[in-house]
mmCIF file of C-alpha atoms in Angstrom:
data_model
loop_
_atom_site.group_PDB
_atom_site.id
_atom_site.type_symbol
_atom_site.label_atom_id
_atom_site.label_comp_id
_atom_site.label_asym_id
_atom_site.label_seq_id
_atom_site.Cartn_x
_atom_site.Cartn_y
_atom_site.Cartn_z
ATOM 1 C CA UNK A 1 0.039 0.011 0.054
ATOM 2 C CA UNK A 2 1.044 3.571 -0.715
ATOM 3 C CA UNK A 3 1.052 6.224 1.930
ATOM 4 C CA UNK A 4 -2.456 7.427 0.685
ATOM 5 C CA UNK A 5 -4.013 3.937 0.944
ATOM 6 C CA UNK A 6 -4.071 3.276 -2.744
ATOM 7 C CA UNK A 7 -2.624 -0.260 -3.731
ATOM 8 C CA UNK A 8 0.724 -0.030 -5.488
ATOM 9 C CA UNK A 9 -0.585 -1.806 -8.677
ATOM 10 C CA UNK A 10 -3.268 0.960 -9.092
ATOM 11 C CA UNK A 11 -0.683 3.665 -8.845
ATOM 12 C CA UNK A 12 1.418 1.853 -11.488
ATOM 13 C CA UNK A 13 -1.504 1.563 -13.806
ATOM 14 C CA UNK A 14 -2.500 5.231 -13.418
ATOM 15 C CA UNK A 15 0.906 6.376 -13.979
ATOM 16 C CA UNK A 16 1.766 3.737 -16.586
ATOM 17 C CA UNK A 17 2.878 6.117 -19.319
ATOM 18 C CA UNK A 18 5.164 8.053 -16.978
ATOM 19 C CA UNK A 19 6.534 4.918 -15.532
ATOM 20 C CA UNK A 20 7.182 3.016 -18.801
ATOM 21 C CA UNK A 21 9.432 5.997 -19.852
ATOM 22 C CA UNK A 22 11.505 5.297 -16.609
ATOM 23 C CA UNK A 23 12.113 1.557 -16.366
ATOM 24 C CA UNK A 24 14.084 1.894 -13.175
ATOM 25 C CA UNK A 25 11.250 3.233 -11.336
ATOM 26 C CA UNK A 26 9.035 0.582 -12.561
ATOM 27 C CA UNK A 27 11.445 -2.066 -11.567
ATOM 28 C CA UNK A 28 11.504 -0.636 -7.960
ATOM 29 C CA UNK A 29 7.716 -0.851 -7.762
ATOM 30 C CA UNK A 30 6.690 -3.560 -5.404
ATOM 31 C CA UNK A 31 3.448 -5.489 -5.424
ATOM 32 C CA UNK A 32 2.786 -6.652 -1.923
ATOM 33 C CA UNK A 33 0.522 -9.437 -0.371
ATOM 34 C CA UNK A 34 -1.526 -6.610 1.099
ATOM 35 C CA UNK A 35 -2.992 -5.956 -2.335
ATOM 36 C CA UNK A 36 -5.556 -8.723 -1.643
ATOM 37 C CA UNK A 37 -7.950 -7.545 -4.291
ATOM 38 C CA UNK A 38 -5.310 -8.321 -6.955
ATOM 39 C CA UNK A 39 -4.504 -11.672 -5.556
ATOM 40 C CA UNK A 40 -7.976 -12.730 -5.194
ATOM 41 C CA UNK A 41 -8.810 -12.089 -8.752
ATOM 42 C CA UNK A 42 -5.620 -13.757 -9.895
ATOM 43 C CA UNK A 43 -6.369 -16.911 -7.971
ATOM 44 C CA UNK A 44 -9.853 -16.872 -9.649
ATOM 45 C CA UNK A 45 -8.995 -15.800 -13.162
ATOM 46 C CA UNK A 46 -5.772 -18.044 -13.728
ATOM 47 C CA UNK A 47 -7.597 -21.399 -13.332
ATOM 48 C CA UNK A 48 -10.488 -19.957 -15.407
ATOM 49 C CA UNK A 49 -8.034 -19.110 -18.206
ATOM 50 C CA UNK A 50 -6.543 -22.375 -18.278
ATOM 51 C CA UNK A 51 -10.070 -24.108 -18.443
ATOM 52 C CA UNK A 52 -11.286 -21.904 -21.292
ATOM 53 C CA UNK A 53 -7.939 -22.334 -23.162
ATOM 54 C CA UNK A 54 -8.638 -26.241 -23.377
ATOM 55 C CA UNK A 55 -12.009 -26.078 -25.251
ATOM 56 C CA UNK A 56 -10.897 -27.897 -28.404
ATOM 57 C CA UNK A 57 -11.547 -31.651 -28.760
ATOM 58 C CA UNK A 58 -10.515 -34.355 -31.109
ATOM 59 C CA UNK A 59 -12.069 -37.549 -32.376
ATOM 60 C CA UNK A 60 -11.269 -40.385 -34.829
ATOM 61 C CA UNK A 61 -12.852 -40.571 -38.257
ATOM 62 C CA UNK A 62 -13.259 -43.999 -39.927
ATOM 63 C CA UNK A 63 -14.212 -45.070 -43.352
ATOM 64 C CA UNK A 64 -17.105 -47.747 -43.686
ATOM 65 C CA UNK A 65 -18.934 -48.995 -46.821
ATOM 66 C CA UNK A 66 -22.681 -48.460 -46.799
ATOM 67 C CA UNK A 67 -24.848 -49.615 -49.807
ATOM 68 C CA UNK A 68 -21.587 -49.760 -51.907
ATOM 69 C CA UNK A 69 -20.478 -46.211 -51.122
ATOM 70 C CA UNK A 70 -17.663 -45.039 -48.744
ATOM 71 C CA UNK A 71 -19.094 -43.190 -45.751
ATOM 72 C CA UNK A 72 -17.166 -41.355 -43.105
ATOM 73 C CA UNK A 73 -18.233 -41.758 -39.423
ATOM 74 C CA UNK A 74 -17.051 -41.008 -36.042
ATOM 75 C CA UNK A 75 -15.234 -44.025 -34.602
ATOM 76 C CA UNK A 76 -17.584 -45.463 -31.922
ATOM 77 C CA UNK A 77 -14.602 -45.872 -29.653
ATOM 78 C CA UNK A 78 -13.803 -42.202 -29.836
ATOM 79 C CA UNK A 79 -14.340 -40.284 -26.486
ATOM 80 C CA UNK A 80 -16.042 -37.312 -28.133
ATOM 81 C CA UNK A 81 -19.160 -37.135 -30.256
ATOM 82 C CA UNK A 82 -18.921 -34.089 -32.600
ATOM 83 C CA UNK A 83 -21.872 -32.076 -34.202
ATOM 84 C CA UNK A 84 -22.040 -29.447 -36.895
ATOM 85 C CA UNK A 85 -19.601 -30.764 -39.578
ATOM 86 C CA UNK A 86 -17.963 -27.799 -41.103
ATOM 87 C CA UNK A 87 -15.042 -29.209 -43.172
ATOM 88 C CA UNK A 88 -13.968 -32.452 -44.652
ATOM 89 C CA UNK A 89 -10.906 -33.028 -46.680
ATOM 90 C CA UNK A 90 -9.634 -36.299 -48.137
ATOM 91 C CA UNK A 91 -6.157 -36.372 -49.548
ATOM 92 C CA UNK A 92 -3.874 -39.167 -50.968
ATOM 93 C CA UNK A 93 -1.131 -39.538 -48.407
ATOM 94 C CA UNK A 94 1.706 -40.237 -50.722
ATOM 95 C CA UNK A 95 0.845 -37.257 -53.130
ATOM 96 C CA UNK A 96 -0.518 -34.828 -50.448
ATOM 97 C CA UNK A 97 -3.131 -33.704 -52.960
ATOM 98 C CA UNK A 98 -6.809 -33.251 -52.003
ATOM 99 C CA UNK A 99 -9.151 -35.573 -53.777
ATOM 100 C CA UNK A 100 -12.189 -33.989 -52.030
ATOM 101 C CA UNK A 101 -12.777 -30.787 -50.049
ATOM 102 C CA UNK A 102 -15.924 -29.405 -48.676
ATOM 103 C CA UNK A 103 -15.979 -26.306 -46.274
ATOM 104 C CA UNK A 104 -18.775 -24.258 -45.209
ATOM 105 C CA UNK A 105 -19.330 -21.172 -43.042
ATOM 106 C CA UNK A 106 -20.209 -21.449 -39.375
ATOM 107 C CA UNK A 107 -23.755 -20.090 -39.640
ATOM 108 C CA UNK A 108 -25.078 -23.063 -41.532
ATOM 109 C CA UNK A 109 -27.410 -24.254 -38.677
ATOM 110 C CA UNK A 110 -25.765 -27.624 -38.397
ATOM 111 C CA UNK A 111 -26.917 -28.611 -41.875
ATOM 112 C CA UNK A 112 -23.987 -31.179 -42.252
ATOM 113 C CA UNK A 113 -23.666 -34.018 -39.729
ATOM 114 C CA UNK A 114 -21.928 -37.328 -39.605
ATOM 115 C CA UNK A 115 -22.244 -39.817 -41.260
ATOM 116 C CA UNK A 116 -21.046 -38.162 -44.460
ATOM 117 C CA UNK A 117 -20.875 -40.044 -47.684
ATOM 118 C CA UNK A 118 -17.651 -39.532 -49.838
ATOM 119 C CA UNK A 119 -18.157 -36.764 -52.422
ATOM 120 C CA UNK A 120 -21.425 -35.283 -51.221
ATOM 121 C CA UNK A 121 -21.727 -31.520 -51.569
ATOM 122 C CA UNK A 122 -22.160 -29.725 -48.334
ATOM 123 C CA UNK A 123 -25.301 -27.522 -47.531
ATOM 124 C CA UNK A 124 -24.592 -23.904 -46.581
ATOM 125 C CA UNK A 125 -22.418 -21.254 -47.772
ATOM 126 C CA UNK A 126 -18.911 -22.273 -48.889
ATOM 127 C CA UNK A 127 -15.928 -20.573 -47.535
ATOM 128 C CA UNK A 128 -14.013 -18.487 -50.087
ATOM 129 C CA UNK A 129 -10.660 -19.281 -48.814
ATOM 130 C CA UNK A 130 -11.388 -22.939 -49.089
ATOM 131 C CA UNK A 131 -13.148 -23.434 -52.350
ATOM 132 C CA UNK A 132 -14.758 -26.935 -52.743
ATOM 133 C CA UNK A 133 -12.808 -29.627 -54.634
ATOM 134 C CA UNK A 134 -15.106 -32.066 -56.462
ATOM 135 C CA UNK A 135 -14.505 -35.629 -55.357
ATOM 136 C CA UNK A 136 -12.097 -37.717 -57.525
ATOM 137 C CA UNK A 137 -12.264 -41.505 -57.862
ATOM 138 C CA UNK A 138 -10.522 -43.269 -55.147
ATOM 139 C CA UNK A 139 -7.889 -45.766 -56.252
ATOM 140 C CA UNK A 140 -7.183 -49.100 -54.768
ATOM 141 C CA UNK A 141 -3.769 -49.520 -52.928
ATOM 142 C CA UNK A 142 -3.536 -45.783 -52.086
ATOM 143 C CA UNK A 143 -3.638 -44.709 -48.567
ATOM 144 C CA UNK A 144 -5.937 -41.786 -47.982
ATOM 145 C CA UNK A 145 -6.071 -39.437 -44.913
ATOM 146 C CA UNK A 146 -9.259 -37.776 -43.939
ATOM 147 C CA UNK A 147 -9.539 -34.605 -41.768
ATOM 148 C CA UNK A 148 -12.599 -32.780 -40.391
ATOM 149 C CA UNK A 149 -13.551 -29.889 -38.426
ATOM 150 C CA UNK A 150 -16.807 -29.759 -36.387
ATOM 151 C CA UNK A 151 -18.127 -26.715 -34.756
ATOM 152 C CA UNK A 152 -15.371 -24.256 -34.210
ATOM 153 C CA UNK A 153 -13.081 -26.385 -32.119
ATOM 154 C CA UNK A 154 -13.535 -30.016 -32.880
ATOM 155 C CA UNK A 155 -11.004 -31.830 -35.126
ATOM 156 C CA UNK A 156 -11.137 -35.195 -36.479
ATOM 157 C CA UNK A 157 -8.871 -37.399 -38.512
ATOM 158 C CA UNK A 158 -8.338 -40.838 -39.943
ATOM 159 C CA UNK A 159 -6.476 -42.926 -42.517
ATOM 160 C CA UNK A 160 -7.778 -45.699 -44.872
ATOM 161 C CA UNK A 161 -6.900 -47.781 -47.796
ATOM 162 C CA UNK A 162 -9.044 -49.583 -50.316
ATOM 163 C CA UNK A 163 -7.418 -53.041 -50.759
ATOM 164 C CA UNK A 164 -7.126 -54.811 -54.142
ATOM 165 C CA UNK A 165 -10.286 -56.887 -53.373
ATOM 166 C CA UNK A 166 -12.250 -53.649 -52.785
ATOM 167 C CA UNK A 167 -12.364 -53.940 -49.001
ATOM 168 C CA UNK A 168 -11.893 -50.686 -46.931
ATOM 169 C CA UNK A 169 -9.459 -51.014 -44.256
ATOM 170 C CA UNK A 170 -8.893 -48.274 -41.568
ATOM 171 C CA UNK A 171 -5.319 -47.602 -40.395
ATOM 172 C CA UNK A 172 -3.929 -46.119 -37.196
ATOM 173 C CA UNK A 173 -2.897 -42.447 -37.622
ATOM 174 C CA UNK A 174 0.641 -43.504 -36.658
ATOM 175 C CA UNK A 175 0.875 -46.403 -38.978
ATOM 176 C CA UNK A 176 3.141 -46.212 -42.030
ATOM 177 C CA UNK A 177 1.991 -47.625 -45.345
ATOM 178 C CA UNK A 178 3.788 -50.831 -44.429
ATOM 179 C CA UNK A 179 1.420 -51.313 -41.590
ATOM 180 C CA UNK A 180 -1.769 -52.134 -43.649
ATOM 181 C CA UNK A 181 -2.702 -55.857 -43.900
ATOM 182 C CA UNK A 182 -2.392 -55.845 -47.649
ATOM 183 C CA UNK A 183 1.065 -54.123 -47.511
ATOM 184 C CA UNK A 184 2.119 -56.821 -44.975
ATOM 185 C CA UNK A 185 1.111 -59.419 -47.452
ATOM 186 C CA UNK A 186 2.956 -57.706 -50.273
ATOM 187 C CA UNK A 187 -0.172 -57.103 -52.398
ATOM 188 C CA UNK A 188 -0.233 -53.279 -52.346
ATOM 189 C CA UNK A 189 0.482 -51.322 -55.611
#
């Protein structure tokens, strides 16, 4: 506390322009434990800031075949259940080229949700910075990566391959190409 009963941090704030011009005076300024108002708020606001900073979530996306078409769903083992699908991108892992991309603005009233068939056009206003890429034919023996965004802070991902017999196999995100069953058998192209 200052002699007039005003906390030291308040004096520093009020005189900040003057103090910043004289760094030695600012360095000598002391914040004491008696400034309870500041410490109480610090104790409350610090944990709150940490909680709010961790609002994003992740989930796994897997490819399944339904009625002869590839459909992307949230892995039932995933701890999170996303809603409001905003963006999906499928790319060939070895080429890093997108084979399908859809991305819509956040004001679409949850018009797009899982499951999502490969190549479907999203409902809503497309984002100009991410123009849609019309779905290309998927090739056998190529590992594909799928990434999604749900809401504003949900992120999903997965990998899959279409084996030579047409069967879709989901791969772990950390697996390399040699980890697929077909590759282990030596049948991949």
